[in-house]
Amino acid sequence: MSEQINDQEIMDVSDAEENSTVERCLTFESGDLILYISTKHVIEIINNHSITPLPLVAPYIKGIINLRGQILPVVDLKLRMGQGGLDSVNSTCIIVLDINSVSLGILVDSVRQVVNINLKNVRPIPLKRQQKLLDGMVIMEDGSVFMSIDCQALSRTDD
């Protein structure tokens, strides 16, 4: 008895391969950049939360927050990328992340939306040494460029 593979099975396999390279990502703005991070790292997004400043920490660490009994450091993403401080505007928010069991918050200008990004389309950034926290870029269908946050670099405290 011979096995026959029909066209539908071949299509199902190629669809599965395509879906394995597509990742759901949260997009947000920091300065003039549109950035994204995988939703598998995002715990929640919070607004209007009081940040307690800490002495003797790196300038990009804005302080800590108490989120339901859990103390989290908050990183100003613009300062961390060397772009200058975050202006106090109403749209700023904190994205709470879990990166390899390390929880932290990042302060961003605004959150945009969740999009599907095909990882096959992500390209290296030409000036990688200039942006320590970015590990790739993707050009969307509308021509906009989204930059990928390097989660491992973000969770490290060294400069």
Coordinates of C-alpha atoms in Angstrom, one line a residue:
M1 CA 0.0 0.0 0.0
S2 CA 1.5 3.3 -1.0
E3 CA 0.9 6.6 0.8
Q4 CA -0.3 9.6 -1.1
I5 CA 0.3 13.1 0.0
N6 CA -2.3 15.5 -1.3
D7 CA -1.9 19.2 -1.9
Q8 CA -3.9 20.1 1.3
E9 CA -1.4 18.3 3.5
I10 CA 1.5 20.1 1.8
M11 CA -0.3 23.5 2.3
D12 CA -0.9 22.6 6.0
V13 CA 2.8 21.9 6.5
S14 CA 3.8 25.2 4.8
D15 CA 1.2 27.1 6.8
A16 CA 2.6 25.6 10.0
E17 CA 6.2 26.6 9.0
E18 CA 5.0 30.2 8.3
N19 CA 3.2 30.4 11.6
S20 CA 6.2 29.2 13.5
T21 CA 8.2 32.3 12.4
V22 CA 5.4 34.7 13.1
E23 CA 5.5 36.3 16.6
R24 CA 3.0 38.5 18.4
C25 CA 4.7 41.7 19.5
L26 CA 3.8 44.8 21.4
T27 CA 4.8 48.0 19.6
F28 CA 5.5 51.2 21.4
E29 CA 7.2 54.6 20.9
S30 CA 10.3 55.9 22.7
G31 CA 11.6 59.1 21.3
D32 CA 11.5 59.0 17.5
L33 CA 11.7 55.2 17.4
I34 CA 8.9 52.7 17.0
L35 CA 10.0 49.6 19.0
Y36 CA 8.7 46.2 19.5
I37 CA 9.1 43.4 22.0
S38 CA 7.6 39.9 22.0
T39 CA 4.3 39.6 24.0
K40 CA 5.7 36.6 25.7
H41 CA 7.8 39.0 27.8
V42 CA 5.0 41.5 28.5
I43 CA 3.2 41.1 31.8
E44 CA 1.1 44.3 31.7
I45 CA 0.9 47.9 30.9
I46 CA 0.3 50.5 33.6
N47 CA -0.5 54.2 33.6
N48 CA -0.3 56.8 36.3
H49 CA 1.9 54.9 38.6
S50 CA 4.1 56.6 41.2
I51 CA 7.8 55.9 40.8
T52 CA 10.0 56.1 43.9
P53 CA 13.5 57.5 43.0
L54 CA 16.6 55.7 44.3
P55 CA 19.9 57.3 45.1
L56 CA 23.2 56.0 43.7
V57 CA 21.8 54.1 40.7
A58 CA 22.5 54.5 37.0
P59 CA 20.8 57.6 35.6
Y60 CA 18.6 55.5 33.3
I61 CA 17.0 53.8 36.3
K62 CA 14.1 56.1 37.3
G63 CA 13.4 54.3 40.5
I64 CA 11.2 51.5 41.7
I65 CA 7.4 50.8 41.8
N66 CA 5.4 48.6 44.1
L67 CA 3.1 46.6 41.9
R68 CA 0.8 44.5 44.1
G69 CA 3.6 43.8 46.6
Q70 CA 6.3 43.2 44.1
I71 CA 9.1 45.8 43.9
L72 CA 10.2 46.4 40.3
P73 CA 13.0 48.6 39.0
V74 CA 11.8 51.1 36.3
V75 CA 14.2 51.8 33.4
D76 CA 13.7 55.0 31.3
L77 CA 14.2 53.5 27.8
K78 CA 15.3 56.8 26.2
L79 CA 18.0 57.4 28.8
R80 CA 19.1 53.8 28.5
M81 CA 19.5 54.2 24.8
G82 CA 21.3 57.6 25.3
Q83 CA 18.6 59.7 23.8
G84 CA 17.9 62.1 26.7
G85 CA 15.2 61.9 29.4
L86 CA 11.6 61.2 29.1
D87 CA 9.3 64.2 29.1
S88 CA 6.4 64.1 31.5
V89 CA 3.4 63.8 29.3
N90 CA 0.1 62.1 29.8
S91 CA 0.8 59.3 27.4
T92 CA 3.8 57.9 29.1
C93 CA 3.4 54.5 30.6
I94 CA 5.3 51.6 32.1
I95 CA 5.5 48.3 30.4
V96 CA 6.1 45.5 32.9
L97 CA 8.3 42.8 31.5
D98 CA 9.5 39.3 32.6
I99 CA 12.8 38.5 31.0
N100 CA 14.2 35.1 32.1
S101 CA 12.4 35.4 35.4
V102 CA 13.7 39.0 35.9
S103 CA 10.8 41.5 36.3
L104 CA 11.3 45.1 35.4
G105 CA 9.4 48.0 34.1
I106 CA 10.3 50.2 31.1
L107 CA 9.1 53.7 30.8
V108 CA 8.0 54.6 27.3
D109 CA 6.4 57.5 25.5
S110 CA 3.3 55.6 24.4
V111 CA 2.1 52.1 23.5
R112 CA 0.8 51.5 20.0
Q113 CA -0.7 48.1 19.4
V114 CA 0.0 44.3 19.2
V115 CA 1.1 43.2 15.7
N116 CA 2.3 39.9 14.1
I117 CA 5.9 40.1 12.9
N118 CA 7.4 37.5 10.7
L119 CA 10.8 36.8 12.1
K120 CA 12.1 35.9 8.7
N121 CA 11.7 39.6 7.7
V122 CA 13.8 40.9 10.6
R123 CA 17.1 42.4 9.4
P124 CA 20.2 43.4 11.4
I125 CA 20.6 47.0 12.2
P126 CA 23.5 48.5 10.2
L127 CA 24.9 50.5 13.1
K128 CA 24.6 47.8 15.9
R129 CA 27.3 49.4 18.1
Q130 CA 25.4 52.6 18.2
Q131 CA 22.3 51.0 19.6
K132 CA 23.2 48.5 22.3
L133 CA 19.6 47.6 23.1
L134 CA 18.4 47.0 19.6
D135 CA 19.0 43.7 17.8
G136 CA 17.0 43.9 14.6
M137 CA 14.6 45.9 12.5
V138 CA 11.7 45.1 10.3
I139 CA 10.1 47.2 7.5
M140 CA 6.3 46.9 7.7
E141 CA 3.9 46.9 4.8
D142 CA 3.1 50.6 5.2
G143 CA 6.9 51.5 5.0
S144 CA 7.4 52.2 8.7
V145 CA 10.4 50.7 10.4
F146 CA 10.1 48.9 13.7
M147 CA 13.2 48.2 15.9
S148 CA 13.4 45.1 18.1
I149 CA 14.5 45.4 21.7
D150 CA 17.3 43.0 22.8
C151 CA 15.7 41.6 26.0
Q152 CA 19.0 40.1 27.2
A153 CA 20.8 43.5 26.9
L154 CA 17.8 45.3 28.6
S155 CA 17.9 43.0 31.6
R156 CA 21.6 43.6 32.2
T157 CA 22.7 46.5 34.3
D158 CA 26.1 47.0 32.8
D159 CA 26.8 49.7 30.2

